[in-house]
Amino acid sequence: MTALTIRDVPDDQIQTLKVRAAQAGKSLQAFMQDLIAREASRPTMAEMMARLDRETTARVSAADVVAAIDEGRAGR
């Protein structure tokens, strides 16, 4: 596993993270690892759009649409 160092984090942000970690019953390190894992597991908008394109591509022709409309009208 790789170590990660983040420099120049403002003191007020560190204090906020320490408080949140304590409230969650975790060390700052464990809290930050969870935060990083959660962020890394969320897909980006581009990844979500690519997945949508892959999974929702309709293969319906204009003729299919017209036929379905005509069928619906005939059933009235």
Short mmCIF file of N, CA and C in Angstrom, two decimals:
data_model
loop_
_atom_site.label_atom_id
_atom_site.label_comp_id
_atom_site.label_asym_id
_atom_site.label_seq_id
_atom_site.Cartn_x
_atom_site.Cartn_y
_atom_site.Cartn_z
N MET A 1 0.85 -1.17 0.00
CA MET A 1 0.00 0.00 0.00
C MET A 1 0.89 1.23 0.00
N THR A 2 0.48 2.24 -0.72
CA THR A 2 1.25 3.47 -0.84
C THR A 2 0.88 4.46 0.24
N ALA A 3 1.87 5.16 0.77
CA ALA A 3 1.63 6.24 1.73
C ALA A 3 1.31 7.50 0.95
N LEU A 4 0.47 8.34 1.55
CA LEU A 4 0.06 9.57 0.90
C LEU A 4 0.31 10.73 1.85
N THR A 5 1.00 11.75 1.36
CA THR A 5 1.27 12.94 2.17
C THR A 5 0.59 14.12 1.49
N ILE A 6 -0.15 14.88 2.28
CA ILE A 6 -0.79 16.08 1.76
C ILE A 6 -0.22 17.27 2.51
N ARG A 7 0.38 18.18 1.79
CA ARG A 7 1.02 19.34 2.42
C ARG A 7 0.11 20.56 2.36
N ASP A 8 0.39 21.50 3.24
CA ASP A 8 -0.25 22.81 3.25
C ASP A 8 -1.77 22.75 3.45
N VAL A 9 -2.22 21.82 4.30
CA VAL A 9 -3.64 21.77 4.64
C VAL A 9 -3.85 22.78 5.77
N PRO A 10 -4.77 23.70 5.61
CA PRO A 10 -5.00 24.71 6.64
C PRO A 10 -5.40 24.07 7.98
N ASP A 11 -4.94 24.68 9.06
CA ASP A 11 -5.19 24.15 10.40
C ASP A 11 -6.67 24.00 10.71
N ASP A 12 -7.49 24.94 10.27
CA ASP A 12 -8.93 24.85 10.57
C ASP A 12 -9.56 23.64 9.88
N GLN A 13 -9.09 23.30 8.69
CA GLN A 13 -9.61 22.12 7.99
C GLN A 13 -9.17 20.84 8.70
N ILE A 14 -7.92 20.80 9.15
CA ILE A 14 -7.43 19.63 9.89
C ILE A 14 -8.25 19.46 11.16
N GLN A 15 -8.51 20.55 11.87
CA GLN A 15 -9.28 20.47 13.10
C GLN A 15 -10.70 19.95 12.83
N THR A 16 -11.32 20.43 11.76
CA THR A 16 -12.65 19.96 11.40
C THR A 16 -12.64 18.46 11.11
N LEU A 17 -11.63 18.00 10.38
CA LEU A 17 -11.53 16.58 10.06
C LEU A 17 -11.28 15.74 11.30
N LYS A 18 -10.47 16.25 12.23
CA LYS A 18 -10.22 15.53 13.48
C LYS A 18 -11.50 15.38 14.29
N VAL A 19 -12.29 16.44 14.35
CA VAL A 19 -13.56 16.40 15.08
C VAL A 19 -14.50 15.39 14.44
N ARG A 20 -14.60 15.43 13.11
CA ARG A 20 -15.48 14.49 12.42
C ARG A 20 -15.03 13.04 12.60
N ALA A 21 -13.73 12.83 12.58
CA ALA A 21 -13.19 11.49 12.81
C ALA A 21 -13.56 11.02 14.21
N ALA A 22 -13.37 11.88 15.19
CA ALA A 22 -13.70 11.53 16.58
C ALA A 22 -15.19 11.23 16.72
N GLN A 23 -16.03 12.02 16.07
CA GLN A 23 -17.47 11.80 16.13
C GLN A 23 -17.86 10.46 15.50
N ALA A 24 -17.09 10.03 14.52
CA ALA A 24 -17.33 8.75 13.87
C ALA A 24 -16.67 7.60 14.61
N GLY A 25 -15.94 7.92 15.70
CA GLY A 25 -15.24 6.89 16.47
C GLY A 25 -14.04 6.32 15.75
N LYS A 26 -13.40 7.14 14.94
CA LYS A 26 -12.26 6.68 14.14
C LYS A 26 -11.06 7.58 14.37
N SER A 27 -9.91 7.03 14.04
CA SER A 27 -8.71 7.87 14.01
C SER A 27 -8.78 8.74 12.76
N LEU A 28 -8.00 9.79 12.73
CA LEU A 28 -7.97 10.65 11.55
C LEU A 28 -7.54 9.85 10.33
N GLN A 29 -6.57 8.96 10.50
CA GLN A 29 -6.11 8.14 9.38
C GLN A 29 -7.23 7.25 8.85
N ALA A 30 -7.94 6.57 9.73
CA ALA A 30 -9.03 5.68 9.30
C ALA A 30 -10.15 6.49 8.64
N PHE A 31 -10.45 7.65 9.21
CA PHE A 31 -11.47 8.52 8.64
C PHE A 31 -11.10 8.95 7.22
N MET A 32 -9.84 9.36 7.04
CA MET A 32 -9.39 9.81 5.72
C MET A 32 -9.35 8.65 4.73
N GLN A 33 -8.97 7.45 5.19
CA GLN A 33 -8.98 6.29 4.30
C GLN A 33 -10.39 6.00 3.81
N ASP A 34 -11.36 6.08 4.72
CA ASP A 34 -12.75 5.87 4.33
C ASP A 34 -13.21 6.94 3.35
N LEU A 35 -12.83 8.18 3.61
CA LEU A 35 -13.20 9.29 2.74
C LEU A 35 -12.63 9.09 1.33
N ILE A 36 -11.37 8.70 1.25
CA ILE A 36 -10.72 8.46 -0.04
C ILE A 36 -11.37 7.27 -0.75
N ALA A 37 -11.64 6.19 -0.01
CA ALA A 37 -12.27 5.01 -0.62
C ALA A 37 -13.66 5.35 -1.16
N ARG A 38 -14.42 6.12 -0.40
CA ARG A 38 -15.76 6.50 -0.82
C ARG A 38 -15.69 7.35 -2.11
N GLU A 39 -14.78 8.29 -2.14
CA GLU A 39 -14.63 9.15 -3.31
C GLU A 39 -14.16 8.35 -4.52
N ALA A 40 -13.22 7.45 -4.32
CA ALA A 40 -12.67 6.67 -5.42
C ALA A 40 -13.70 5.69 -6.00
N SER A 41 -14.67 5.28 -5.19
CA SER A 41 -15.66 4.31 -5.67
C SER A 41 -16.82 4.97 -6.39
N ARG A 42 -16.97 6.29 -6.26
CA ARG A 42 -18.05 7.00 -6.95
C ARG A 42 -17.66 7.24 -8.40
N PRO A 43 -18.52 6.86 -9.34
CA PRO A 43 -18.18 7.13 -10.75
C PRO A 43 -18.28 8.62 -11.06
N THR A 44 -17.46 9.06 -11.99
CA THR A 44 -17.55 10.44 -12.44
C THR A 44 -18.78 10.59 -13.33
N MET A 45 -19.15 11.82 -13.62
CA MET A 45 -20.28 12.05 -14.51
C MET A 45 -20.00 11.47 -15.89
N ALA A 46 -18.77 11.60 -16.36
CA ALA A 46 -18.41 11.03 -17.67
C ALA A 46 -18.54 9.51 -17.67
N GLU A 47 -18.11 8.87 -16.57
CA GLU A 47 -18.24 7.41 -16.46
C GLU A 47 -19.71 7.00 -16.43
N MET A 48 -20.52 7.76 -15.72
CA MET A 48 -21.96 7.46 -15.66
C MET A 48 -22.62 7.62 -17.03
N MET A 49 -22.23 8.67 -17.75
CA MET A 49 -22.80 8.89 -19.08
C MET A 49 -22.39 7.77 -20.04
N ALA A 50 -21.15 7.34 -19.96
CA ALA A 50 -20.69 6.25 -20.82
C ALA A 50 -21.46 4.97 -20.51
N ARG A 51 -21.68 4.71 -19.22
CA ARG A 51 -22.45 3.53 -18.83
C ARG A 51 -23.88 3.62 -19.33
N LEU A 52 -24.48 4.80 -19.21
CA LEU A 52 -25.84 5.00 -19.72
C LEU A 52 -25.90 4.75 -21.22
N ASP A 53 -24.92 5.26 -21.94
CA ASP A 53 -24.88 5.03 -23.39
C ASP A 53 -24.80 3.55 -23.72
N ARG A 54 -23.97 2.82 -22.96
CA ARG A 54 -23.82 1.38 -23.20
C ARG A 54 -25.09 0.62 -22.89
N GLU A 55 -25.76 0.99 -21.80
CA GLU A 55 -26.86 0.18 -21.30
C GLU A 55 -28.24 0.60 -21.79
N THR A 56 -28.37 1.78 -22.34
CA THR A 56 -29.71 2.24 -22.70
C THR A 56 -29.88 2.57 -24.17
N THR A 57 -28.97 2.12 -24.97
CA THR A 57 -29.10 2.39 -26.40
C THR A 57 -30.30 1.63 -26.95
N ALA A 58 -31.27 2.35 -27.45
CA ALA A 58 -32.48 1.74 -27.99
C ALA A 58 -32.23 1.36 -29.45
N ARG A 59 -32.71 0.23 -29.80
CA ARG A 59 -32.60 -0.22 -31.18
C ARG A 59 -34.01 -0.27 -31.77
N VAL A 60 -34.59 0.91 -31.92
CA VAL A 60 -35.95 1.03 -32.44
C VAL A 60 -35.90 1.95 -33.65
N SER A 61 -36.48 1.49 -34.72
CA SER A 61 -36.49 2.31 -35.94
C SER A 61 -37.72 3.22 -35.95
N ALA A 62 -37.70 4.18 -36.82
CA ALA A 62 -38.85 5.07 -36.99
C ALA A 62 -40.07 4.26 -37.41
N ALA A 63 -39.86 3.25 -38.22
CA ALA A 63 -40.97 2.40 -38.67
C ALA A 63 -41.59 1.66 -37.48
N ASP A 64 -40.77 1.22 -36.52
CA ASP A 64 -41.28 0.57 -35.32
C ASP A 64 -42.15 1.52 -34.51
N VAL A 65 -41.72 2.78 -34.40
CA VAL A 65 -42.48 3.78 -33.66
C VAL A 65 -43.81 4.05 -34.33
N VAL A 66 -43.79 4.23 -35.64
CA VAL A 66 -45.03 4.48 -36.38
C VAL A 66 -45.97 3.29 -36.25
N ALA A 67 -45.45 2.08 -36.34
CA ALA A 67 -46.28 0.88 -36.22
C ALA A 67 -46.91 0.80 -34.83
N ALA A 68 -46.17 1.15 -33.80
CA ALA A 68 -46.70 1.13 -32.44
C ALA A 68 -47.80 2.18 -32.26
N ILE A 69 -47.63 3.35 -32.85
CA ILE A 69 -48.65 4.40 -32.80
C ILE A 69 -49.91 3.94 -33.52
N ASP A 70 -49.73 3.39 -34.71
CA ASP A 70 -50.87 2.90 -35.47
C ASP A 70 -51.60 1.79 -34.71
N GLU A 71 -50.87 0.92 -34.09
CA GLU A 71 -51.47 -0.17 -33.31
C GLU A 71 -52.26 0.37 -32.14
N GLY A 72 -51.70 1.38 -31.48
CA GLY A 72 -52.40 2.01 -30.37
C GLY A 72 -53.68 2.70 -30.80
N ARG A 73 -53.62 3.36 -31.94
CA ARG A 73 -54.82 4.03 -32.47
C ARG A 73 -55.90 3.02 -32.88
N ALA A 74 -55.47 1.91 -33.43
CA ALA A 74 -56.43 0.89 -33.87
C ALA A 74 -57.13 0.25 -32.68
N GLY A 75 -56.49 0.25 -31.53
CA GLY A 75 -57.09 -0.37 -30.34
C GLY A 75 -58.09 0.51 -29.64
N ARG A 76 -58.31 1.73 -30.09
CA ARG A 76 -59.27 2.64 -29.43
C ARG A 76 -60.68 2.28 -29.73
#
